[in-house]
Amino acid sequence: DHDGCAAVTSTLILGGAQTDFARNFTREGLDSADLFAQIVPATLEAAGVSASDIGVIHTGNAFGQIFTGQGHLGGMPATVEPGLWGVPAARHEAACASGGIALLAAMADLEAGRYDCALVLGVELEKTVSGDQAARNMRAAAWVGHEAEDAPYVWPWTFDAIAAEYDLRYGLDTAHLRAIGEKNFANARRNNNAQTRSWDLPAAAFGDDDTANPVVTGRLRRQDCSQVTDGAAGVVLVSDRFLREHPGASERARSAVLGWGHRTVGLPLQQKLANSAEEEYLLPHVRRAVLDAFGRARVTLADVDGIETHDCFTPSEYLAIDHFGITPPGKNGRAIESGELAFDGRLPVNPSGGLIGGGHPVGATGVRMVVDAHRQVTGQAGEYQVDGARTFATLNIGGSTTTTVTFVVGAAGIE
């Protein structure tokens, strides 16, 4: 439904898992198969299902061949888990939104009635090369040969350009960007899978000290940037029919995907900004994706108890503030100054630590967000549990918001 008014989906989440994002698989002498060998059984166990229950597998992965030389990752689950031999599987690529696209593909399979139980994985190994080479590898998600060709780091350059456009249109205080980074690093300390949970950063690391928080490009500094990460996440999605045919599954705390949004636009950032020059929102297609999810879920922002959003850089979380409707367009700083986005605020954003604090294995991020949303609304988020959470939203973007995927996840209870 193009206007986001379709009926509420019946896709249910039985459980999910995440690897420790602080690990360096290459340093440990491990490869892609080892990453799959950890996330597949962990996800099945978390969902309380066996390999024989799985009808289809969808894997999100952005840069497999570039970082590891290993492609054809749709075949990796069956490689490491004999019980998945013969189960149809596919890999999906949409840059940092690869995980979100894998989730949408699995949902479509369930809603079409082809299968009743889907295993969705997001996986990425990025520490196979130096940080500088990793940044060069990720240039593949931009319009290669056409944008940011002179920028040594394409993605910090891109999101600095988004911050600059906010400054041009509305005004922007860089202290608000620093506050986003500081919040997400603090949240990560509660999360025992977060990449930076044990980092000890001084207060100066969240200011404009060139030594403690060096400039990366433009107005972005080190703590404005997400991490190069190895990691995976997984969830099991099922239909209502699966629950009817598997009474034991009905006894588990579960959640439901209440609504979703998916919008895709052209690759170049400047094309996006030119197209929105007369628009209310900086990136109106992102706003529409959010409204699509809310419309399908039949909720408003007032119904949402927390958000896991794409903070690949602090400007990407900054733009999420007004695109979710937390503030009017361009008034994003109000929400930061009020404290309402803090862990104990009215609407916590990235209680997991997000990408900046939690880690950003690119193809896994969209799945990890939904894992955390499921944990929040079923009361399983541990030290970073948001009190009383029943509905969570996610925003997963690829490139300079070229691919935008949003979800609303709500508690489904126990029958």
GROMACS .gro file of C-alpha atoms in nm:
model
  415
    1ASP     CA    1   0.000   0.000   0.000
    2HIS     CA    2   0.173   0.313  -0.124
    3ASP     CA    3   0.018   0.538   0.141
    4GLY     CA    4   0.109   0.315   0.434
    5CYS     CA    5  -0.251   0.220   0.518
    6ALA     CA    6  -0.240  -0.156   0.464
    7ALA     CA    7  -0.374  -0.393   0.729
    8VAL     CA    8  -0.160  -0.484   1.027
    9THR     CA    9   0.084  -0.762   0.941
   10SER     CA   10   0.076  -1.092   1.125
   11THR     CA   11   0.450  -1.158   1.109
   12LEU     CA   12   0.569  -1.265   1.454
   13ILE     CA   13   0.918  -1.271   1.607
   14LEU     CA   14   0.993  -1.574   1.823
   15GLY     CA   15   1.341  -1.465   1.927
   16GLY     CA   16   1.677  -1.341   1.815
   17ALA     CA   17   2.047  -1.333   1.892
   18GLN     CA   18   2.359  -1.127   1.837
   19THR     CA   19   2.729  -1.204   1.849
   20ASP     CA   20   2.970  -1.004   2.062
   21PHE     CA   21   3.047  -0.701   1.845
   22ALA     CA   22   3.376  -0.640   2.027
   23ARG     CA   23   3.536  -0.947   1.873
   24ASN     CA   24   3.794  -0.943   1.592
   25PHE     CA   25   3.740  -1.264   1.396
   26THR     CA   26   4.046  -1.223   1.175
   27ARG     CA   27   4.273  -1.173   1.474
   28GLU     CA   28   4.122  -1.491   1.620
   29GLY     CA   29   4.199  -1.681   1.298
   30LEU     CA   30   3.830  -1.719   1.212
   31ASP     CA   31   3.634  -1.654   0.892
   32SER     CA   32   3.279  -1.617   0.757
   33ALA     CA   33   3.188  -1.978   0.826
   34ASP     CA   34   3.281  -1.934   1.192
   35LEU     CA   35   3.059  -1.627   1.216
   36PHE     CA   36   2.765  -1.821   1.068
   37ALA     CA   37   2.845  -2.118   1.294
   38GLN     CA   38   2.794  -1.894   1.595
   39ILE     CA   39   2.487  -1.695   1.495
   40VAL     CA   40   2.278  -1.978   1.344
   41PRO     CA   41   2.251  -2.201   1.654
   42ALA     CA   42   2.230  -1.901   1.886
   43THR     CA   43   1.932  -1.766   1.693
   44LEU     CA   44   1.754  -2.102   1.679
   45GLU     CA   45   1.804  -2.148   2.052
   46ALA     CA   46   1.680  -1.798   2.133
   47ALA     CA   47   1.365  -1.862   1.928
   48GLY     CA   48   1.307  -2.210   2.070
   49VAL     CA   49   1.297  -2.378   1.729
   50SER     CA   50   1.507  -2.642   1.557
   51ALA     CA   51   1.669  -2.636   1.214
   52SER     CA   52   1.396  -2.868   1.089
   53ASP     CA   53   1.135  -2.598   1.160
   54ILE     CA   54   1.295  -2.346   0.924
   55GLY     CA   55   1.122  -2.313   0.587
   56VAL     CA   56   1.336  -2.040   0.431
   57ILE     CA   57   1.651  -1.840   0.506
   58HIS     CA   58   1.729  -1.478   0.416
   59THR     CA   59   2.074  -1.332   0.483
   60GLY     CA   60   2.171  -0.964   0.472
   61ASN     CA   61   2.533  -0.897   0.378
   62ALA     CA   62   2.677  -0.588   0.212
   63PHE     CA   63   3.045  -0.639   0.141
   64GLY     CA   64   3.120  -1.011   0.164
   65GLN     CA   65   3.339  -1.048  -0.142
   66ILE     CA   66   3.513  -0.714  -0.091
   67PHE     CA   67   3.632  -0.780   0.263
   68THR     CA   68   3.674  -1.157   0.259
   69GLY     CA   69   3.661  -1.278  -0.102
   70GLN     CA   70   3.371  -1.502   0.000
   71GLY     CA   71   3.047  -1.468  -0.191
   72HIS     CA   72   2.745  -1.699  -0.228
   73LEU     CA   73   2.659  -1.654   0.139
   74GLY     CA   74   2.310  -1.793   0.091
   75GLY     CA   75   2.476  -2.132   0.105
   76MET     CA   76   2.667  -2.070   0.427
   77PRO     CA   77   2.390  -2.156   0.679
   78ALA     CA   78   2.359  -2.510   0.537
   79THR     CA   79   2.739  -2.534   0.528
   80VAL     CA   80   2.762  -2.493   0.905
   81GLU     CA   81   2.428  -2.649   1.010
   82PRO     CA   82   2.344  -2.985   0.848
   83GLY     CA   83   1.981  -2.950   0.955
   84LEU     CA   84   1.943  -2.661   0.708
   85TRP     CA   85   2.055  -2.871   0.410
   86GLY     CA   86   1.798  -2.826   0.134
   87VAL     CA   87   1.628  -2.521   0.288
   88PRO     CA   88   1.587  -2.243   0.028
   89ALA     CA   89   1.811  -1.945   0.104
   90ALA     CA   90   1.921  -1.615  -0.045
   91ARG     CA   91   2.158  -1.326   0.024
   92HIS     CA   92   2.044  -0.961   0.004
   93GLU     CA   93   2.258  -0.650  -0.050
   94ALA     CA   94   2.148  -0.290   0.008
   95ALA     CA   95   2.458  -0.139   0.171
   96CYS     CA   96   2.390  -0.067   0.540
   97ALA     CA   97   2.022  -0.155   0.489
   98SER     CA   98   2.100  -0.511   0.376
   99GLY     CA   99   1.961  -0.654   0.699
  100GLY     CA  100   1.639  -0.456   0.666
  101ILE     CA  101   1.590  -0.584   0.312
  102ALA     CA  102   1.649  -0.944   0.425
  103LEU     CA  103   1.378  -0.898   0.689
  104LEU     CA  104   1.133  -0.758   0.434
  105ALA     CA  105   1.200  -1.050   0.199
  106ALA     CA  106   1.135  -1.300   0.477
  107MET     CA  107   0.814  -1.123   0.576
  108ALA     CA  108   0.693  -1.132   0.215
  109ASP     CA  109   0.754  -1.508   0.204
  110LEU     CA  110   0.552  -1.560   0.521
  111GLU     CA  111   0.270  -1.327   0.421
  112ALA     CA  112   0.243  -1.496   0.080
  113GLY     CA  113   0.198  -1.831   0.254
  114ARG     CA  114   0.500  -1.989   0.088
  115TYR     CA  115   0.659  -2.069   0.423
  116ASP     CA  116   0.561  -2.038   0.789
  117CYS     CA  117   0.901  -2.005   0.957
  118ALA     CA  118   1.193  -1.793   0.835
  119LEU     CA  119   1.546  -1.759   0.966
  120VAL     CA  120   1.680  -1.407   0.898
  121LEU     CA  121   2.050  -1.339   0.941
  122GLY     CA  122   2.269  -1.032   0.906
  123VAL     CA  123   2.644  -1.091   0.887
  124GLU     CA  124   2.956  -0.888   0.815
  125LEU     CA  125   3.330  -0.925   0.861
  126GLU     CA  126   3.512  -0.591   0.828
  127LYS     CA  127   3.831  -0.627   1.030
  128THR     CA  128   4.005  -0.829   0.761
  129VAL     CA  129   4.177  -0.507   0.647
  130SER     CA  130   4.305  -0.182   0.799
  131GLY     CA  131   4.060   0.090   0.897
  132ASP     CA  132   4.168   0.306   0.603
  133GLN     CA  133   4.116   0.018   0.360
  134ALA     CA  134   3.779  -0.060   0.518
  135ALA     CA  135   3.672   0.299   0.450
  136ARG     CA  136   3.783   0.263   0.087
  137ASN     CA  137   3.598  -0.066   0.051
  138MET     CA  138   3.274   0.091   0.171
  139ARG     CA  139   3.290   0.349  -0.107
  140ALA     CA  140   3.112   0.080  -0.313
  141ALA     CA  141   2.781   0.187  -0.153
  142ALA     CA  142   2.809   0.538  -0.301
  143TRP     CA  143   2.786   0.628  -0.673
  144VAL     CA  144   3.136   0.518  -0.763
  145GLY     CA  145   3.317   0.752  -0.998
  146HIS     CA  146   3.052   1.022  -0.964
  147GLU     CA  147   3.047   1.153  -0.605
  148ALA     CA  148   3.293   1.224  -0.326
  149GLU     CA  149   3.583   1.121  -0.548
  150ASP     CA  150   3.823   1.360  -0.373
  151ALA     CA  151   3.710   1.264  -0.023
  152PRO     CA  152   3.949   1.023   0.153
  153TYR     CA  153   3.661   0.892   0.365
  154VAL     CA  154   3.340   0.896   0.164
  155TRP     CA  155   3.089   0.830   0.442
  156PRO     CA  156   3.214   1.083   0.700
  157TRP     CA  157   3.226   1.330   0.410
  158THR     CA  158   2.867   1.241   0.315
  159PHE     CA  159   2.718   1.282   0.660
  160ASP     CA  160   2.919   1.595   0.724
  161ALA     CA  161   2.752   1.727   0.407
  162ILE     CA  162   2.412   1.637   0.556
  163ALA     CA  163   2.505   1.829   0.872
  164ALA     CA  164   2.615   2.123   0.658
  165GLU     CA  165   2.281   2.122   0.477
  166TYR     CA  166   2.097   2.124   0.811
  167ASP     CA  167   2.312   2.419   0.914
  168LEU     CA  168   2.232   2.600   0.588
  169ARG     CA  169   1.856   2.543   0.606
  170TYR     CA  170   1.787   2.560   0.978
  171GLY     CA  171   2.107   2.623   1.171
  172LEU     CA  172   2.298   2.351   1.359
  173ASP     CA  173   2.493   2.353   1.685
  174THR     CA  174   2.776   2.097   1.670
  175ALA     CA  175   2.744   2.053   2.047
  176HIS     CA  176   2.424   1.861   1.969
  177LEU     CA  177   2.620   1.617   1.752
  178ARG     CA  178   2.874   1.564   2.029
  179ALA     CA  179   2.589   1.500   2.276
  180ILE     CA  180   2.449   1.224   2.052
  181GLY     CA  181   2.784   1.048   2.048
  182GLU     CA  182   2.826   1.081   2.423
  183LYS     CA  183   2.476   0.942   2.486
  184ASN     CA  184   2.532   0.638   2.267
  185PHE     CA  185   2.871   0.554   2.415
  186ALA     CA  186   2.713   0.578   2.762
  187ASN     CA  187   2.425   0.351   2.660
  188ALA     CA  188   2.668   0.094   2.518
  189ARG     CA  189   2.822   0.043   2.862
  190ARG     CA  190   2.498  -0.133   2.967
  191ASN     CA  191   2.505  -0.372   2.671
  192ASN     CA  192   2.724  -0.682   2.711
  193ASN     CA  193   2.743  -0.728   2.332
  194ALA     CA  194   2.840  -0.368   2.252
  195GLN     CA  195   3.174  -0.307   2.084
  196THR     CA  196   3.269  -0.011   2.307
  197ARG     CA  197   3.121  -0.132   2.636
  198SER     CA  198   3.462  -0.137   2.807
  199TRP     CA  199   3.605   0.176   2.646
  200ASP     CA  200   3.708   0.438   2.900
  201LEU     CA  201   3.679   0.777   2.731
  202PRO     CA  202   3.738   1.109   2.911
  203ALA     CA  203   3.486   1.391   2.893
  204ALA     CA  204   3.714   1.570   2.648
  205ALA     CA  205   3.654   1.290   2.399
  206PHE     CA  206   3.306   1.431   2.342
  207GLY     CA  207   3.411   1.788   2.283
  208ASP     CA  208   3.622   1.979   2.036
  209ASP     CA  209   3.962   1.886   2.175
  210ASP     CA  210   4.178   1.798   1.874
  211THR     CA  211   4.379   1.545   2.073
  212ALA     CA  212   4.102   1.369   2.267
  213ASN     CA  213   3.851   1.390   1.981
  214PRO     CA  214   4.040   1.452   1.655
  215VAL     CA  215   3.873   1.584   1.342
  216VAL     CA  216   3.783   1.319   1.082
  217THR     CA  217   3.638   1.552   0.821
  218GLY     CA  218   3.459   1.886   0.837
  219ARG     CA  219   3.266   1.914   1.162
  220LEU     CA  220   3.278   1.538   1.234
  221ARG     CA  221   3.522   1.409   1.493
  222ARG     CA  222   3.620   1.058   1.601
  223GLN     CA  223   3.333   1.006   1.847
  224ASP     CA  224   3.083   1.120   1.584
  225CYS     CA  225   3.159   0.802   1.387
  226SER     CA  226   3.043   0.441   1.417
  227GLN     CA  227   3.288   0.156   1.443
  228VAL     CA  228   3.444  -0.090   1.198
  229THR     CA  229   3.293  -0.411   1.331
  230ASP     CA  230   3.279  -0.789   1.292
  231GLY     CA  231   2.945  -0.936   1.387
  232ALA     CA  232   2.616  -1.104   1.314
  233ALA     CA  233   2.256  -1.097   1.428
  234GLY     CA  234   1.962  -1.326   1.364
  235VAL     CA  235   1.587  -1.356   1.422
  236VAL     CA  236   1.323  -1.619   1.358
  237LEU     CA  237   1.001  -1.489   1.203
  238VAL     CA  238   0.685  -1.701   1.191
  239SER     CA  239   0.327  -1.680   1.072
  240ASP     CA  240   0.010  -1.726   1.275
  241ARG     CA  241  -0.028  -2.067   1.113
  242PHE     CA  242   0.309  -2.174   1.256
  243LEU     CA  243   0.185  -2.090   1.606
  244ARG     CA  244  -0.134  -2.287   1.552
  245GLU     CA  245   0.061  -2.590   1.435
  246HIS     CA  246   0.332  -2.561   1.703
  247PRO     CA  247   0.157  -2.511   2.038
  248GLY     CA  248   0.488  -2.490   2.225
  249ALA     CA  249   0.581  -2.176   2.032
  250SER     CA  250   0.269  -2.006   2.164
  251GLU     CA  251   0.401  -2.038   2.516
  252ARG     CA  252   0.699  -1.809   2.445
  253ALA     CA  253   0.714  -1.433   2.493
  254ARG     CA  254   0.711  -1.300   2.139
  255SER     CA  255   0.667  -0.981   1.946
  256ALA     CA  256   0.500  -0.883   1.619
  257VAL     CA  257   0.613  -0.671   1.328
  258LEU     CA  258   0.323  -0.428   1.337
  259GLY     CA  259   0.428  -0.213   1.045
  260TRP     CA  260   0.706  -0.147   0.797
  261GLY     CA  261   0.826   0.116   0.553
  262HIS     CA  262   1.063   0.084   0.258
  263ARG     CA  263   1.166   0.366   0.024
  264THR     CA  264   1.449   0.377  -0.231
  265VAL     CA  265   1.582   0.683  -0.414
  266GLY     CA  266   1.887   0.761  -0.628
  267LEU     CA  267   2.243   0.706  -0.512
  268PRO     CA  268   2.396   1.058  -0.500
  269LEU     CA  269   2.346   1.275  -0.193
  270GLN     CA  270   2.340   1.596  -0.395
  271GLN     CA  271   2.052   1.459  -0.604
  272LYS     CA  272   1.857   1.396  -0.284
  273LEU     CA  273   1.926   1.743  -0.146
  274ALA     CA  274   1.838   1.913  -0.473
  275ASN     CA  275   1.508   1.723  -0.490
  276SER     CA  276   1.416   1.832  -0.136
  277ALA     CA  277   1.508   2.199  -0.178
  278GLU     CA  278   1.144   2.311  -0.158
  279GLU     CA  279   1.033   2.037   0.081
  280GLU     CA  280   0.957   2.061   0.451
  281TYR     CA  281   1.195   1.777   0.541
  282LEU     CA  282   1.559   1.745   0.442
  283LEU     CA  283   1.501   1.388   0.319
  284PRO     CA  284   1.127   1.351   0.259
  285HIS     CA  285   1.153   0.989   0.146
  286VAL     CA  286   1.287   0.900   0.493
  287ARG     CA  287   0.992   1.078   0.651
  288ARG     CA  288   0.756   0.885   0.422
  289ALA     CA  289   0.916   0.553   0.517
  290VAL     CA  290   0.855   0.634   0.884
  291LEU     CA  291   0.495   0.734   0.816
  292ASP     CA  292   0.445   0.417   0.610
  293ALA     CA  293   0.550   0.206   0.908
  294PHE     CA  294   0.337   0.404   1.151
  295GLY     CA  295   0.039   0.389   0.916
  296ARG     CA  296   0.063   0.016   0.864
  297ALA     CA  297   0.106  -0.037   1.239
  298ARG     CA  298  -0.182   0.202   1.313
  299VAL     CA  299   0.026   0.387   1.570
  300THR     CA  300   0.152   0.740   1.619
  301LEU     CA  301   0.479   0.854   1.772
  302ALA     CA  302   0.295   0.889   2.104
  303ASP     CA  303   0.252   0.510   2.107
  304VAL     CA  304   0.625   0.442   2.066
  305ASP     CA  305   0.832   0.369   2.378
  306GLY     CA  306   1.178   0.380   2.219
  307ILE     CA  307   1.371   0.384   1.893
  308GLU     CA  308   1.671   0.200   1.755
  309THR     CA  309   1.796   0.418   1.471
  310HIS     CA  310   2.084   0.427   1.226
  311ASP     CA  311   2.359   0.640   1.380
  312CYS     CA  312   2.640   0.552   1.141
  313PHE     CA  313   2.744   0.911   1.219
  314THR     CA  314   2.590   1.156   1.463
  315PRO     CA  315   2.419   1.351   1.181
  316SER     CA  316   2.223   1.037   1.083
  317GLU     CA  317   2.071   1.017   1.432
  318TYR     CA  318   2.026   1.394   1.429
  319LEU     CA  319   1.816   1.372   1.111
  320ALA     CA  320   1.614   1.084   1.258
  321ILE     CA  321   1.487   1.317   1.531
  322ASP     CA  322   1.273   1.536   1.307
  323HIS     CA  323   1.205   1.265   1.047
  324PHE     CA  324   1.043   1.053   1.320
  325GLY     CA  325   0.842   1.362   1.418
  326ILE     CA  326   1.000   1.404   1.762
  327THR     CA  327   1.050   1.772   1.679
  328PRO     CA  328   0.941   1.991   1.388
  329PRO     CA  329   1.185   1.995   1.096
  330GLY     CA  330   1.511   2.164   1.187
  331LYS     CA  331   1.430   2.190   1.559
  332ASN     CA  332   1.615   1.866   1.640
  333GLY     CA  333   1.834   2.026   1.905
  334ARG     CA  334   1.535   2.078   2.133
  335ALA     CA  335   1.501   1.702   2.188
  336ILE     CA  336   1.872   1.666   2.258
  337GLU     CA  337   1.878   1.951   2.510
  338SER     CA  338   1.563   1.832   2.688
  339GLY     CA  339   1.709   1.489   2.766
  340GLU     CA  340   1.403   1.312   2.630
  341LEU     CA  341   1.620   1.088   2.407
  342ALA     CA  342   1.838   0.969   2.698
  343PHE     CA  343   1.814   0.617   2.838
  344ASP     CA  344   1.586   0.739   3.116
  345GLY     CA  345   1.413   1.000   2.901
  346ARG     CA  346   1.061   1.014   2.760
  347LEU     CA  347   1.163   0.847   2.431
  348PRO     CA  348   1.498   0.666   2.457
  349VAL     CA  349   1.688   0.654   2.127
  350ASN     CA  350   1.949   0.380   2.082
  351PRO     CA  351   1.941   0.237   2.435
  352SER     CA  352   2.161  -0.044   2.298
  353GLY     CA  353   2.436   0.204   2.215
  354GLY     CA  354   2.336   0.213   1.851
  355LEU     CA  355   2.604   0.188   1.583
  356ILE     CA  356   2.838   0.441   1.741
  357GLY     CA  357   2.853   0.266   2.076
  358GLY     CA  358   2.725  -0.080   1.993
  359GLY     CA  359   2.908  -0.142   1.666
  360HIS     CA  360   2.819  -0.149   1.298
  361PRO     CA  361   2.878  -0.476   1.111
  362VAL     CA  362   2.711  -0.333   0.803
  363GLY     CA  363   2.494  -0.621   0.680
  364ALA     CA  364   2.393  -0.713   1.035
  365THR     CA  365   2.277  -0.373   1.158
  366GLY     CA  366   1.917  -0.382   1.032
  367VAL     CA  367   1.864  -0.727   1.187
  368ARG     CA  368   2.035  -0.627   1.511
  369MET     CA  369   1.797  -0.334   1.550
  370VAL     CA  370   1.496  -0.565   1.525
  371VAL     CA  371   1.656  -0.811   1.767
  372ASP     CA  372   1.688  -0.525   2.017
  373ALA     CA  373   1.334  -0.402   1.949
  374HIS     CA  374   1.206  -0.756   2.015
  375ARG     CA  375   1.407  -0.779   2.336
  376GLN     CA  376   1.277  -0.443   2.456
  377VAL     CA  377   0.908  -0.515   2.403
  378THR     CA  378   0.935  -0.863   2.557
  379GLY     CA  379   1.133  -0.744   2.860
  380GLN     CA  380   1.452  -0.928   2.767
  381ALA     CA  381   1.695  -0.638   2.715
  382GLY     CA  382   1.876  -0.681   3.046
  383GLU     CA  383   2.072  -0.381   3.172
  384TYR     CA  384   1.952  -0.163   2.883
  385GLN     CA  385   1.584  -0.251   2.922
  386VAL     CA  386   1.354   0.049   2.879
  387ASP     CA  387   1.097   0.034   3.159
  388GLY     CA  388   0.751  -0.063   3.040
  389ALA     CA  389   0.844  -0.080   2.672
  390ARG     CA  390   0.566  -0.230   2.458
  391THR     CA  391   0.629  -0.071   2.119
  392PHE     CA  392   0.963   0.009   1.952
  393ALA     CA  393   1.050   0.160   1.615
  394THR     CA  394   1.361   0.109   1.402
  395LEU     CA  395   1.519   0.303   1.116
  396ASN     CA  396   1.782   0.131   0.899
  397ILE     CA  397   1.944   0.322   0.610
  398GLY     CA  398   2.181   0.228   0.330
  399GLY     CA  399   2.419   0.477   0.175
  400SER     CA  400   2.315   0.841   0.205
  401THR     CA  401   1.960   0.716   0.283
  402THR     CA  402   1.933   0.568  -0.067
  403THR     CA  403   1.762   0.264   0.086
  404THR     CA  404   1.546   0.331   0.392
  405VAL     CA  405   1.376   0.054   0.589
  406THR     CA  406   1.163   0.113   0.898
  407PHE     CA  407   0.981  -0.120   1.135
  408VAL     CA  408   0.740  -0.092   1.426
  409VAL     CA  409   0.768  -0.388   1.664
  410GLY     CA  410   0.517  -0.452   1.940
  411ALA     CA  411   0.469  -0.703   2.219
  412ALA     CA  412   0.249  -0.995   2.119
  413GLY     CA  413   0.214  -1.166   2.457
  414ILE     CA  414   0.182  -1.531   2.548
  415GLU     CA  415  -0.121  -1.740   2.457
   0.00000   0.00000   0.00000
